[in-house]
CSV table of C-alpha atoms in Angstrom, one decimal:
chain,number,residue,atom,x,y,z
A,1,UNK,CA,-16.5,32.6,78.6
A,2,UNK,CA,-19.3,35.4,78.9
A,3,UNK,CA,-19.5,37.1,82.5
A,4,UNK,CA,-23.0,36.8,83.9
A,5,UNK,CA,-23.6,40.3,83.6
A,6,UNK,CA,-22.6,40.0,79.9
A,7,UNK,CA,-25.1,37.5,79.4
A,8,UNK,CA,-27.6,39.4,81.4
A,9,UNK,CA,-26.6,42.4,78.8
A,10,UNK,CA,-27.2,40.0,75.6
A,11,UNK,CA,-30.5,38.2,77.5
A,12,UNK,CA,-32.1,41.7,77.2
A,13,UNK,CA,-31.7,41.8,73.6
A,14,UNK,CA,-33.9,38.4,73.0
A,15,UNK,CA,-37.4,39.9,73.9
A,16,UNK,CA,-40.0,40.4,71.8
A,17,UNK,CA,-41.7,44.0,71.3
A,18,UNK,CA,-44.6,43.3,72.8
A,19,UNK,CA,-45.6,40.2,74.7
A,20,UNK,CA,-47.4,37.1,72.3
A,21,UNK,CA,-50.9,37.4,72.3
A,22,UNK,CA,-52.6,33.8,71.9
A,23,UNK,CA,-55.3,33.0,69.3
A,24,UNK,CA,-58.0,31.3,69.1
A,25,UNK,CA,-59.9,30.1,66.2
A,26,UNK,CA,-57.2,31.1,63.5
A,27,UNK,CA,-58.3,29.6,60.3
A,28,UNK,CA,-61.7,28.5,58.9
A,29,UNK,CA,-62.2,24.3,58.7
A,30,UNK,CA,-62.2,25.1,54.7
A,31,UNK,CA,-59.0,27.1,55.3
A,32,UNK,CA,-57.6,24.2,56.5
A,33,UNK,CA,-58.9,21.9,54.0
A,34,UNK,CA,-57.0,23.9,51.5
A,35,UNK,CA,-53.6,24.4,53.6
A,36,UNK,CA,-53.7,20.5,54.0
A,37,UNK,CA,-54.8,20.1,50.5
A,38,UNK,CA,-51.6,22.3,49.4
A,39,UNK,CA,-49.5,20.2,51.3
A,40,UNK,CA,-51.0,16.8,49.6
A,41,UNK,CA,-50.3,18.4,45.9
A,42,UNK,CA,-47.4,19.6,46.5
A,43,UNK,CA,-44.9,17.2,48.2
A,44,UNK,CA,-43.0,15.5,48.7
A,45,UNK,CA,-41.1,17.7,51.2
A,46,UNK,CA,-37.8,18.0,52.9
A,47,UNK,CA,-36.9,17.8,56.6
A,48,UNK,CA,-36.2,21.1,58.2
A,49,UNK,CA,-32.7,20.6,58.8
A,50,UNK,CA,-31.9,19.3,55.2
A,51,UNK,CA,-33.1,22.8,53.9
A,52,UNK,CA,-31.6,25.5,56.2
A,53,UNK,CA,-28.1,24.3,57.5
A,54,UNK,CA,-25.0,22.9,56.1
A,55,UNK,CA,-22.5,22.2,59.3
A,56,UNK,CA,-23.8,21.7,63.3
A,57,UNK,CA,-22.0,24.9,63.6
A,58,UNK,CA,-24.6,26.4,61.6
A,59,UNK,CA,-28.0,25.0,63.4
A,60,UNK,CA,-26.1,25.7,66.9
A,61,UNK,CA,-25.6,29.1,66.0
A,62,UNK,CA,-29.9,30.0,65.6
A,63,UNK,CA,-30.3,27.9,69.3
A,64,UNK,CA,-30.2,29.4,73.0
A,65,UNK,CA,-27.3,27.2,73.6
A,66,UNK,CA,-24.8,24.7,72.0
A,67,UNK,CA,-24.6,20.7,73.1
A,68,UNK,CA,-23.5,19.3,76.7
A,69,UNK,CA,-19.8,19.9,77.4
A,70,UNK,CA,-17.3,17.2,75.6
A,71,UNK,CA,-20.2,16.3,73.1
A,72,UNK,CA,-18.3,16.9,69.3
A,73,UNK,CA,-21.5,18.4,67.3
A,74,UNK,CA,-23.0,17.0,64.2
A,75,UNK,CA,-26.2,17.4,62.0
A,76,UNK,CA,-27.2,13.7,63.2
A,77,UNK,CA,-27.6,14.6,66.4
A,78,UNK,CA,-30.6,17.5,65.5
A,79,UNK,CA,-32.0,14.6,63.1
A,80,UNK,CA,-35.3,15.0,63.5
A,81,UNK,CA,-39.0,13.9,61.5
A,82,UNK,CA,-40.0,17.5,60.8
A,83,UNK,CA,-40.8,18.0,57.2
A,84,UNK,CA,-41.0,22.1,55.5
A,85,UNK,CA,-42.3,24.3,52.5
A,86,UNK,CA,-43.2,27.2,51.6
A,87,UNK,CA,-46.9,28.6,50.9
A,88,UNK,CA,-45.6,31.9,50.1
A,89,UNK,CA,-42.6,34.2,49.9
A,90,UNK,CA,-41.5,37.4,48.9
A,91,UNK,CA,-45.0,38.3,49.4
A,92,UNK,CA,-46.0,36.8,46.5
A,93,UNK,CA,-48.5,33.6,47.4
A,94,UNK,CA,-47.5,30.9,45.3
A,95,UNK,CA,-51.0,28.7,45.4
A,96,UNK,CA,-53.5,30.8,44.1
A,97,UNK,CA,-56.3,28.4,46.4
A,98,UNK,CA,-54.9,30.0,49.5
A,99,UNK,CA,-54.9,33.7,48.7
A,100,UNK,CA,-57.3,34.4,51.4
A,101,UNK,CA,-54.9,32.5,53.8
A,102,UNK,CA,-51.9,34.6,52.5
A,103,UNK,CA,-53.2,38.1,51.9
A,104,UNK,CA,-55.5,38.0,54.9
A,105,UNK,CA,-56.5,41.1,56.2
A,106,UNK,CA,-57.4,40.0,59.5
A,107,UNK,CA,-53.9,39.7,59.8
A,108,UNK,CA,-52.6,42.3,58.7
A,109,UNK,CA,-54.6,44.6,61.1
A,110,UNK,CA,-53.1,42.4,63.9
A,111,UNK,CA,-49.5,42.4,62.8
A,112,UNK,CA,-50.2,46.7,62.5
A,113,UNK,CA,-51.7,46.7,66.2
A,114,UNK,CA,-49.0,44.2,67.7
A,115,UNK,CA,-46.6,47.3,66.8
A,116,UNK,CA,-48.7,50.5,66.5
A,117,UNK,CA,-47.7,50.5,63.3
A,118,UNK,CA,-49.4,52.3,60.0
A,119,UNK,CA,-48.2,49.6,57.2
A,120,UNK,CA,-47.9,46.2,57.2
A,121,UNK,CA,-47.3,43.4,53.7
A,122,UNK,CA,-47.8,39.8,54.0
A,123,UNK,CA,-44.3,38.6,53.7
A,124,UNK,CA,-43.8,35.0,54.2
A,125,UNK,CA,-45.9,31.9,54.7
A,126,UNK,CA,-44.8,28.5,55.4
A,127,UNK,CA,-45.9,25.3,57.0
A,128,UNK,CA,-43.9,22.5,59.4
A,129,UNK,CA,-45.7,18.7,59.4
A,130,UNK,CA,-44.7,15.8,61.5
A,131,UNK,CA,-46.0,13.2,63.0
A,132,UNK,CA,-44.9,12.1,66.5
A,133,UNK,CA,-41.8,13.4,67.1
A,134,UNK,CA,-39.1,13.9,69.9
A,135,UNK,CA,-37.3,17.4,70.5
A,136,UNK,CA,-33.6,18.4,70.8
A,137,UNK,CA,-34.4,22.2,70.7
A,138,UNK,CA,-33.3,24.1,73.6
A,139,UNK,CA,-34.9,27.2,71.8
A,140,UNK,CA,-34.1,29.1,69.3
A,141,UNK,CA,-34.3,32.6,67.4
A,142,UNK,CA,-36.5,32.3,63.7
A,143,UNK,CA,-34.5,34.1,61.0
A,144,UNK,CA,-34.8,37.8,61.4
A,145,UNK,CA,-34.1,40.1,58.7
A,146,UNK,CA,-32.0,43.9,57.9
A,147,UNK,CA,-32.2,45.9,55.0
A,148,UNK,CA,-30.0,44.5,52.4
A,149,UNK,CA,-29.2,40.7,54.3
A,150,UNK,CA,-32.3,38.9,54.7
A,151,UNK,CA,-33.4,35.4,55.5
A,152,UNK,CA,-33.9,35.3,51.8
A,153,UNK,CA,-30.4,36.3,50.7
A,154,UNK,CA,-28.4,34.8,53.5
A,155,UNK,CA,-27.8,32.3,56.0
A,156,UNK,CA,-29.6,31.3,58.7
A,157,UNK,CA,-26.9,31.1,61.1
A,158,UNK,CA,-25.6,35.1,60.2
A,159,UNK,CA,-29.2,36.5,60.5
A,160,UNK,CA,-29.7,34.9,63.6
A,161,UNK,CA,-25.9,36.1,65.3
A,162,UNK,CA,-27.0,39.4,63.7
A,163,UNK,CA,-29.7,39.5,66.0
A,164,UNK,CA,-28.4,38.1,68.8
A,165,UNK,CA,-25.6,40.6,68.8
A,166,UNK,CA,-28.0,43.6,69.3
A,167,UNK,CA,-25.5,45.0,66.9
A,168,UNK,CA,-27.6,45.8,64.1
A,169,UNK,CA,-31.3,47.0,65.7
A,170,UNK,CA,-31.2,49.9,63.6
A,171,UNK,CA,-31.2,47.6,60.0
A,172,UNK,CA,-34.0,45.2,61.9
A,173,UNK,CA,-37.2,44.9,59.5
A,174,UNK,CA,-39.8,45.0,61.7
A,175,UNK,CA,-41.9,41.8,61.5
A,176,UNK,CA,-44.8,39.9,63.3
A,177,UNK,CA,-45.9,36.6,63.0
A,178,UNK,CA,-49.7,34.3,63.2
A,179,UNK,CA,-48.0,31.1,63.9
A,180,UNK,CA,-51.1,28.4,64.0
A,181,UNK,CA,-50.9,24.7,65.5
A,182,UNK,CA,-53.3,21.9,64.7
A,183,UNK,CA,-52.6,18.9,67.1
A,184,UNK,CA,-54.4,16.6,69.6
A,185,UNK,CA,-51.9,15.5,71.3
A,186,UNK,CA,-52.8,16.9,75.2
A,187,UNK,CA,-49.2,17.0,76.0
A,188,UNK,CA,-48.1,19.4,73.5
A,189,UNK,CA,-47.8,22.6,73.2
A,190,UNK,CA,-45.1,26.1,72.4
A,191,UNK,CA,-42.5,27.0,75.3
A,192,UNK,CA,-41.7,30.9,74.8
A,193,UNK,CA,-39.6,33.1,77.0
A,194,UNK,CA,-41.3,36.9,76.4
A,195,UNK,CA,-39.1,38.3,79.0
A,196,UNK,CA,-35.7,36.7,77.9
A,197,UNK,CA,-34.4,33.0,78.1
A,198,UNK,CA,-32.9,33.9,81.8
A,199,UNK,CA,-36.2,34.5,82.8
A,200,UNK,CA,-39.2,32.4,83.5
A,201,UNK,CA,-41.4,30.9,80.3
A,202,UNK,CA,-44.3,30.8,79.3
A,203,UNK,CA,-46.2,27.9,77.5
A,204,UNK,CA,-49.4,27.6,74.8
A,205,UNK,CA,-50.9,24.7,76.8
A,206,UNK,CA,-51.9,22.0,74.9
A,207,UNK,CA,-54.5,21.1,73.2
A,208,UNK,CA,-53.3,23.7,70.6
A,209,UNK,CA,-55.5,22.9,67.6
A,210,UNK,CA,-56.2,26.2,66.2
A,211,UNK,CA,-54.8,27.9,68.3
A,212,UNK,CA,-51.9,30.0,68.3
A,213,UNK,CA,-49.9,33.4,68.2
A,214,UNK,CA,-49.5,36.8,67.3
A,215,UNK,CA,-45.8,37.4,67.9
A,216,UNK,CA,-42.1,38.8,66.8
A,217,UNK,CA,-40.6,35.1,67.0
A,218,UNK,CA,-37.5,36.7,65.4
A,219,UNK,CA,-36.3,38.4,69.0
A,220,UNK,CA,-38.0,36.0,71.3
A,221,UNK,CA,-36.5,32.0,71.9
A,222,UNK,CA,-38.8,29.7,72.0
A,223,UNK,CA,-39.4,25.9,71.0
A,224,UNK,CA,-42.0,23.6,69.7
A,225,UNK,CA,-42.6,20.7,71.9
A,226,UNK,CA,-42.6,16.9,71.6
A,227,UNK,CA,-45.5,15.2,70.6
A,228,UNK,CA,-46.6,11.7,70.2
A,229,UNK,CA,-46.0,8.1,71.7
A,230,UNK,CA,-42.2,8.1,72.7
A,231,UNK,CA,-42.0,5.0,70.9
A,232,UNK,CA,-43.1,6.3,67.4
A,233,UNK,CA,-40.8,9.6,68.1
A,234,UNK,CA,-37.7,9.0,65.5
A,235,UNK,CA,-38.6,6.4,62.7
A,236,UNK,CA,-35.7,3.8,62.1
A,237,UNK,CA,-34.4,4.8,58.7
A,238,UNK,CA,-34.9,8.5,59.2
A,239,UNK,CA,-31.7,10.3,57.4
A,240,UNK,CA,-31.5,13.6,55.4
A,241,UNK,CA,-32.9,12.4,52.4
A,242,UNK,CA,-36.0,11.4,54.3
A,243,UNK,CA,-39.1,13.3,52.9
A,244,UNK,CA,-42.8,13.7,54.2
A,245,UNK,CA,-46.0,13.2,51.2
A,246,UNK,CA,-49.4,12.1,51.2
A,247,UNK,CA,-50.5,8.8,51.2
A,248,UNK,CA,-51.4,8.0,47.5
A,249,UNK,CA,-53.5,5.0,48.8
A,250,UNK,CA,-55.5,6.9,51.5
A,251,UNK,CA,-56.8,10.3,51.7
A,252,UNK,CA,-56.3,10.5,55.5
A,253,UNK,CA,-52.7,9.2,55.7
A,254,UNK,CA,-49.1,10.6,55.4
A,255,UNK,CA,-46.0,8.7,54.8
A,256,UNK,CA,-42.4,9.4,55.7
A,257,UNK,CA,-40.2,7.8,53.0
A,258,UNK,CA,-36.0,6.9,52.7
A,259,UNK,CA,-35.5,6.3,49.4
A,260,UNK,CA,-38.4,4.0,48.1
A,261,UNK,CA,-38.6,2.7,51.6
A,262,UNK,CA,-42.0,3.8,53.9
A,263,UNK,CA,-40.6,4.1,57.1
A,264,UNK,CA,-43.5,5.7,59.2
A,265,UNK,CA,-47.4,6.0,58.1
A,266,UNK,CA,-49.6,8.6,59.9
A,267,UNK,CA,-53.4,9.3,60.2
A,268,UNK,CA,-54.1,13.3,59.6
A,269,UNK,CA,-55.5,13.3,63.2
A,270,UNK,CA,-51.6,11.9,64.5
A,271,UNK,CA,-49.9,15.2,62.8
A,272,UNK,CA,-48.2,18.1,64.5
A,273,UNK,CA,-49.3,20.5,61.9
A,274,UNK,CA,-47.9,24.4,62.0
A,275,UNK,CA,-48.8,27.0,59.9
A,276,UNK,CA,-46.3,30.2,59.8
A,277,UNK,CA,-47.5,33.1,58.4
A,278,UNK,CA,-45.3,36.6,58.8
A,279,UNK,CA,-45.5,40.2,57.8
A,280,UNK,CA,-43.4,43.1,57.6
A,281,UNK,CA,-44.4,46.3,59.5
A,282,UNK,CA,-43.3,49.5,58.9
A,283,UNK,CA,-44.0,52.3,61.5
A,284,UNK,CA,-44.4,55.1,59.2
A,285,UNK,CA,-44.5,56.3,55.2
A,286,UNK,CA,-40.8,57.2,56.1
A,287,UNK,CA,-39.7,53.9,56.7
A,288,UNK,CA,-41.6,52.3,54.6
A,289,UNK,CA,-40.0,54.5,51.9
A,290,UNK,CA,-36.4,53.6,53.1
A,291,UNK,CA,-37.0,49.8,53.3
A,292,UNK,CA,-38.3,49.9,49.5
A,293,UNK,CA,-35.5,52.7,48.4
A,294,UNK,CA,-32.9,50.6,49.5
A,295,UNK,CA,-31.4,53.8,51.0
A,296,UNK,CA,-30.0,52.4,54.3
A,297,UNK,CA,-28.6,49.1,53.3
A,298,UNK,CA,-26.0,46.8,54.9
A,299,UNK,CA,-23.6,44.7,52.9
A,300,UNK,CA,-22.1,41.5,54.3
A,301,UNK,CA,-18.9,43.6,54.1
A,302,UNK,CA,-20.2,45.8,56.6
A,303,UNK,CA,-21.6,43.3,58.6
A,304,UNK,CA,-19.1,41.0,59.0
A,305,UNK,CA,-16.5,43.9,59.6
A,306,UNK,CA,-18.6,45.2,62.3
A,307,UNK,CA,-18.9,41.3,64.0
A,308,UNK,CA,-15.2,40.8,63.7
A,309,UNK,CA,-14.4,44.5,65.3
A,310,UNK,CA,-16.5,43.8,67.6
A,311,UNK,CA,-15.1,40.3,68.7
A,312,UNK,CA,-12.1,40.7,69.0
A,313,UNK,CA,-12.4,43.8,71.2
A,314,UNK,CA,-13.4,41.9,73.7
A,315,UNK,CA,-10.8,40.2,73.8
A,316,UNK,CA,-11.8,36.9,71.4
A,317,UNK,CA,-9.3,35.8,69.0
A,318,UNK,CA,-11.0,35.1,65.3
A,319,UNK,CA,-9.4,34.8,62.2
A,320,UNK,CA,-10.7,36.7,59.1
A,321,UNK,CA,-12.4,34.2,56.7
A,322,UNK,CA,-11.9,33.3,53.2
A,323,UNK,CA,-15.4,31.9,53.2
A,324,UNK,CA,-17.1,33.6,56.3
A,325,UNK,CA,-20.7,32.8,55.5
A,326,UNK,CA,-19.6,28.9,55.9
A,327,UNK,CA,-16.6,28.4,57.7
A,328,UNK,CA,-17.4,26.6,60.5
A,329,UNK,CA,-14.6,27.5,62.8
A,330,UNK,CA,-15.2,31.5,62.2
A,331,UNK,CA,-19.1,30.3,62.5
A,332,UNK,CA,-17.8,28.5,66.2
A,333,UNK,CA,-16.4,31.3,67.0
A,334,UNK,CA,-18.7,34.6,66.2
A,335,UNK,CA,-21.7,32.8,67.5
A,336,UNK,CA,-19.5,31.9,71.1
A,337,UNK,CA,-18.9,35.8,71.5
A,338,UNK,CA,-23.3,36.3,71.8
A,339,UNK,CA,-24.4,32.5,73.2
A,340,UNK,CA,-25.8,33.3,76.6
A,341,UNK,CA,-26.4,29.5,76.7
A,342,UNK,CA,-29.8,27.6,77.5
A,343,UNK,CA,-32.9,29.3,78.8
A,344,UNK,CA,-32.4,28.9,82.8
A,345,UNK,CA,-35.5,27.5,83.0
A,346,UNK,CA,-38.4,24.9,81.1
A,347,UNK,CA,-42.0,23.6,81.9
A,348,UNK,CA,-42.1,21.0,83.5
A,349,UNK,CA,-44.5,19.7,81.5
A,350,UNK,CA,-42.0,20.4,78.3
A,351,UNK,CA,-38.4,18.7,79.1
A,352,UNK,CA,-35.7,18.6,76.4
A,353,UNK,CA,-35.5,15.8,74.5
A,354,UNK,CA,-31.7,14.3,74.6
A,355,UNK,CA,-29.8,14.4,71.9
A,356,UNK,CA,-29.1,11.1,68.9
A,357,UNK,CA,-25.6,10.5,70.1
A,358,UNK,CA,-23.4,7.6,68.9
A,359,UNK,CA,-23.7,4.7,71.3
């Protein structure tokens, strides 16, 4: 068990480098013609969770937190109608009717100011679609990456310990994200703690559409928030196969399908729609320089020697792995030494969902 002043130590790691600045207005209605449009020509799409983690020990280790004492984790539990792609990556956009969206100067000039930084490169752009949907999330870490292990080349899980651990700020790419939300729902909004998770938050009230952030969501938790009837929040049928498309009958609808089955059947205006674009920044020529040299590298050797080391001088018992990147006990175990648990505190207006447990 971490002392409280250990977790006060580790709390001070998760804050952002400056605090979010909220954004109005983001994209242009033809903008978002053509990120919806993407999304219609280019589905079906998988659900979060079927993309990103293999084990519960995985997911658990990216969130401010693990389940309620007693509780055996699984994947089912986190099972939730929240569908992914990509618009973009390795700062290459990969749908030439959304360059603008991608290599967007406005941007860039924001994600250069939010650091007082020289350079910055469009890096990443993805998008997250549901329609109503509940929320297990406690809060969580997005992937941060170092020179040489990257969200790209490695788990999400080991990025996210990597930062946690405050072990590794010196190999930290600098990064800033736009993140955009296009919803009606009045109830929902983003939960963010700028100051660490044993601190007060701060919320994006709702209604959010267009509206959104210029952040470094990679050191800050922070969670998305239910939206929709309660009702309509997890479809019967919904498993990891499950995949999110447009409605070939209907130019305004979405389906969620199992199989050949349509389990759920939305109208655009019912969506939870996010748009995630992120840059790297780079402070100077200097380390701009190093970052494309590859000069100062890590290795997952050095990595996971320096997590082990560091482990087990305080006192933790871990084995060394055969498989480390998937093992789920080591996984367990590394992630225990850096969980400072769940953010003391939530909006009101934002309560945690509870978890799909096995009646």
């Amino acid at each position: 068990m971490l002392t409280e002043a250990r977790k006060d130590e580790l709390a001070r790691i998760l804050r952002p480098v400056a605090p979010p600045r909220e954004l109005d207005n983001v994209y242009s209605q033809d903008q978002l013609r053509r990120l919806l449009g993407v999304v219609r020509s280019s589905g079906p799409h998988k659900l979060i969770i079927a993309q990103h983690f293999a084990s519960a020990e995985e997911l658990i280790a990216t969130s401010a937190g693990g389940v309620p004492e007693g509780v055996t984790p699984t994947l089912d539990m986190f099972l939730s109608p929240t569908f992914r792609n990509f618009y973009g990556n390795s700062s290459t956009c990969l749908f030439p009717e959304i360059n603008d969206c991608f290599y967007n100067d406005r941007f860039l000039e924001l994600a250069k100011s939010y650091w007082g930084a020289r350079y910055a490169r469009p890096q990443m752009m993805l998008f997250n679609v549901n329609g109503p949907c509940g929320n297990t999330d406690p809060g969580h870490l997005d992937s941060p990456s170092f020179r040489g292990v990257r969200y790209e080349n490695s788990p999400t899980w080991l990025c996210s310990v990597m930062g946690k651990s405050g072990l590794f700020r010196d190999h930290l790419i600098k990064m800033a994200q736009v993140i955009t939300w296009f919803s009606y729902d009045p109830r929902s909004g983003f939960t963010y703690w700028p100051d660490g998770p044993r601190a007060a938050p701060k919320r994006l009230n709702p209604p959010i559409y267009n509206r959104g952030v210029l952040v470094q969501n990679e050191m800050m938790v922070h969670r998305g928030e239910a939206n929709g009837p309660v009702e309509q929040q997890s479809p019967a049928g919904l498993d990891f196969s499950s995949v999110f498309a447009g409605d070939p009958s209907s130019g305004d609808h979405w389906i969620v399908k199992t199989g050949d089955a349509v389990i759920a059947r939305y109208h655009t205006d019912e969506l939870r729609f996010l748009v995630h674009w992120s840059a790297e920044v780079f402070e100077d020529f200097a380390e701009l320089k190093k970052n494309m040299d590859h000069t100062a590298d890590l290795t997952f050797d050095q990595v996971f020697d320096t997590l082990i080391k560091d482990v087990r001088s305080k006192g933790i018992h871990v084995e060394t792995p055969t498989d480390p990147l998937h093992d789920p006990v080591f996984i367990r175990t590394i992630n225990s030494a850096y969980d400072i648990g769940r953010p003391t505190s939530y909006p009101p207006e934002a309560p945690v969902s509870r978890f799909r447990t096995a009646a």
